[in-house]
């Protein structure tokens, strides 16, 4: 019956769990391999010598990938109604299309089709860039990210605050530095937006060396900002460290929740 | 009655809490928007091409902002007596003026007025810089900073000590490096204060590349300092991490506070 | 009897524990000293002036080391059957040869012998490089690494995920940056693999200054990646911090293990 | 009586604790001020323009400091017998002289006297450098360092291991990188010791930009080392974070150790 076949397809496309065997697992591996090959193709295609040598291979592989991902997308759209969340034949499918997974899958194939309707090299360039987002198709298969995701979600508020702190320090630092350094280096510290680049490379301690203060006042202020940058980097680290520690404690607590003395039977405090 | 109106104004200017609705909340959003627009204006004004194109817009917006913040400041000063802390009509208002919020609000408008009494371009430049402190007006609205503030306050002593460690290492490192490198690079390592810049860019691991040792001894010593710098950065991170972990434990303890003796059933202290 | 002598040799070659005395300990110190001297020799040999001056010393020391390590390897292979794990005279010895320690010991001497059968300077150069792996012979003697190894092993999953995160960010960041910057700097950002170098030096906050964006869009995107890089560095730090904290708690728990029910006095499980 | 006077001097020179008052506290402040002034003098003396202008002031201040610290040293040596640890008039004083504090105090004055017996500018330069160690005289007064010192001491073993890890990675990385890069950049990567400088600036993520790989293999290997460097920096941070957390828990445990139910009087588990 069609229903049974549809249900089978749904389960085959689902993320494989448990035993590493069967059609489900093989299809998973196949999709992941093609995503990985796409990643390799995108990287190698950017190297001129390789692009020239194997131009046809890249074009063929792109056609193959587009067709493969289109079939995958259509199948997913067809069978998604098997999932309780997307049960309704029309609204359910629309909801699936606007889910994170659905959007990623669409973005992975759309550029290929759009590029056939334009001859604008600038637009084709941008569409080519969008193929990078095929990497995000991987996210469906990385279960283990859940622990990290969980910790980040629980500490979201504090992490966002660290970012607010960082942006605040960045704006103040860059504005003041612009006033201190622009008279001495009018070309390098040409505006506050240009100085923001200094701010970022300093607070994140990258220091490319393309922009740095040369006046005494600028160096004194830059030094203070550099030291403040340590604290700004220490904040999210400390937050995440406590988040991971807490996560472990919660797990332990859950295991230890109901303990009783095995001899007298009374609950232990 | 006037008192009722004054009280209403006081509550409208207060930081909105709870339900996101009503005049109070709208006034909060309005003030925050104008602070944000001021931030954008300060940043864009520093870009020469934008400054030239929209010079009048910037001047008009500056006049508008100054008037707006002046009215806000006067209203806050008028109604602050509604607060128990600043009850007295004269001393209370003076106390409010010298509170952190009062000083920030005054500094946000003062440069505008002072700049009208001078034609010294240097002074006007500095007054322009002071407009950056309008960003600090935001601090009134960021409640959530309290957790981070709380952790930093509790660990203040250890964090200050980390800073003392850092300054100590900085002074020793720069003094020794000056003696090691100045004979080889008399222009770059021209004095200990100049070498302090090397010390900061090394210990914070920025490394712009404008100043670094070239002699063997200088590199050996620089390497030791660079590795010590890891510890100096690890210290505040470790302190903050334990601070956040402790903070969470305290919260848990507070929730668990009302515990009962499992034997006699009475509440435990 | 031969067996007794073989057993003695086995114990003498074993890693010394407890009292710092006896033949066992002396042989340990001797082997470690020769590994250390080899490290020093490798480093000094790369300095041209020293190499020219003391060329014969290096050659002699290399012969001596090769002979010494060969004797050590043969003895270890001979006596390894004393260990329960490698009991069988043939399969046991083969198993020992393919164990981590066995491979390291073989790699430490093999290049010396292979280099006698070739006159290809390129190959000799590579064989010379392999002598660096003599350093790994140290690993047998560093017991204390176990705590760190234990923590890393327990947190392996999360640490690998941090690495997956990092590689994912690296690929996305480099691909996008290549499309943004290659038109402005076609020589520096010549391909995505070349841009990966920018990605690594940015996310790890090294910032050599040989490759960085110059366009506005490139700087905006680069800034976002730089700030994301903080999180990527904060993740493993947080994971390791919680790992060390957990490790300590487990030890404490183990010490507290034998606890008794305060009411009936019997031991708790 | 002399004894009473000696005892008084001993207490006046001791580090002040508790109430900020009395001769003891004033003498402490005086000594600290003179150490701080010496630090300022050392820094300013290195600036040529200031040195030329105020040369006599520096000379006078150096004479004053040397005399002051000599008197302080002699007094400490005279009264140290009041301390139980250094009771014996001869051996006690010798033990005091070889204690950390005694050596620092001696090193703070010795260079001044030695410099009078030599006219070798090189030696005088080095002696001048040794005055930097006068900063260490501060260490006597920083009580609060004890918490940090305690944590570092307790985690000494793990921290030393992190350092061993770092040095091991450094040696392997630099040796391999030398073989990979020296053919392409024979001047920059001239030897393994020269490449160690690359290793340090990379693992600590400083990246001055004076030395970095340019070949593809060198960049691939350099990237791996750069990412490993994150782990190497994460290790001590994680260790210190767990150390601080543990320190706090121990304090809490001590406070909570003996708790009893206030109603039934039984000890709480």
mmCIF file with all atom_site columns, N, CA and C in Angstrom, chain A residues 178 241 257:
data_model
loop_
_atom_site.group_PDB
_atom_site.id
_atom_site.type_symbol
_atom_site.label_atom_id
_atom_site.label_alt_id
_atom_site.label_comp_id
_atom_site.label_asym_id
_atom_site.label_entity_id
_atom_site.label_seq_id
_atom_site.pdbx_PDB_ins_code
_atom_site.Cartn_x
_atom_site.Cartn_y
_atom_site.Cartn_z
_atom_site.occupancy
_atom_site.B_iso_or_equiv
_atom_site.pdbx_formal_charge
_atom_site.auth_seq_id
_atom_site.auth_comp_id
_atom_site.auth_asym_id
_atom_site.auth_atom_id
_atom_site.pdbx_PDB_model_num
ATOM 1 N N  . UNK A 1 178 ? 39.385 56.825 18.461 1.00 0.00 ? 178 UNK A N  1
ATOM 2 C CA . UNK A 1 178 ? 39.316 57.635 17.245 1.00 0.00 ? 178 UNK A CA 1
ATOM 3 C C  . UNK A 1 178 ? 39.722 59.071 17.532 1.00 0.00 ? 178 UNK A C  1
ATOM 4 N N  . UNK A 1 241 ? 31.915 27.465 31.685 1.00 0.00 ? 241 UNK A N  1
ATOM 5 C CA . UNK A 1 241 ? 32.490 26.501 32.627 1.00 0.00 ? 241 UNK A CA 1
ATOM 6 C C  . UNK A 1 241 ? 31.485 26.160 33.713 1.00 0.00 ? 241 UNK A C  1
ATOM 7 N N  . UNK A 1 257 ? 18.442 11.343 43.423 1.00 0.00 ? 257 UNK A N  1
ATOM 8 C CA . UNK A 1 257 ? 17.251 11.999 43.979 1.00 0.00 ? 257 UNK A CA 1
ATOM 9 C C  . UNK A 1 257 ? 16.605 11.208 45.113 1.00 0.00 ? 257 UNK A C  1
#
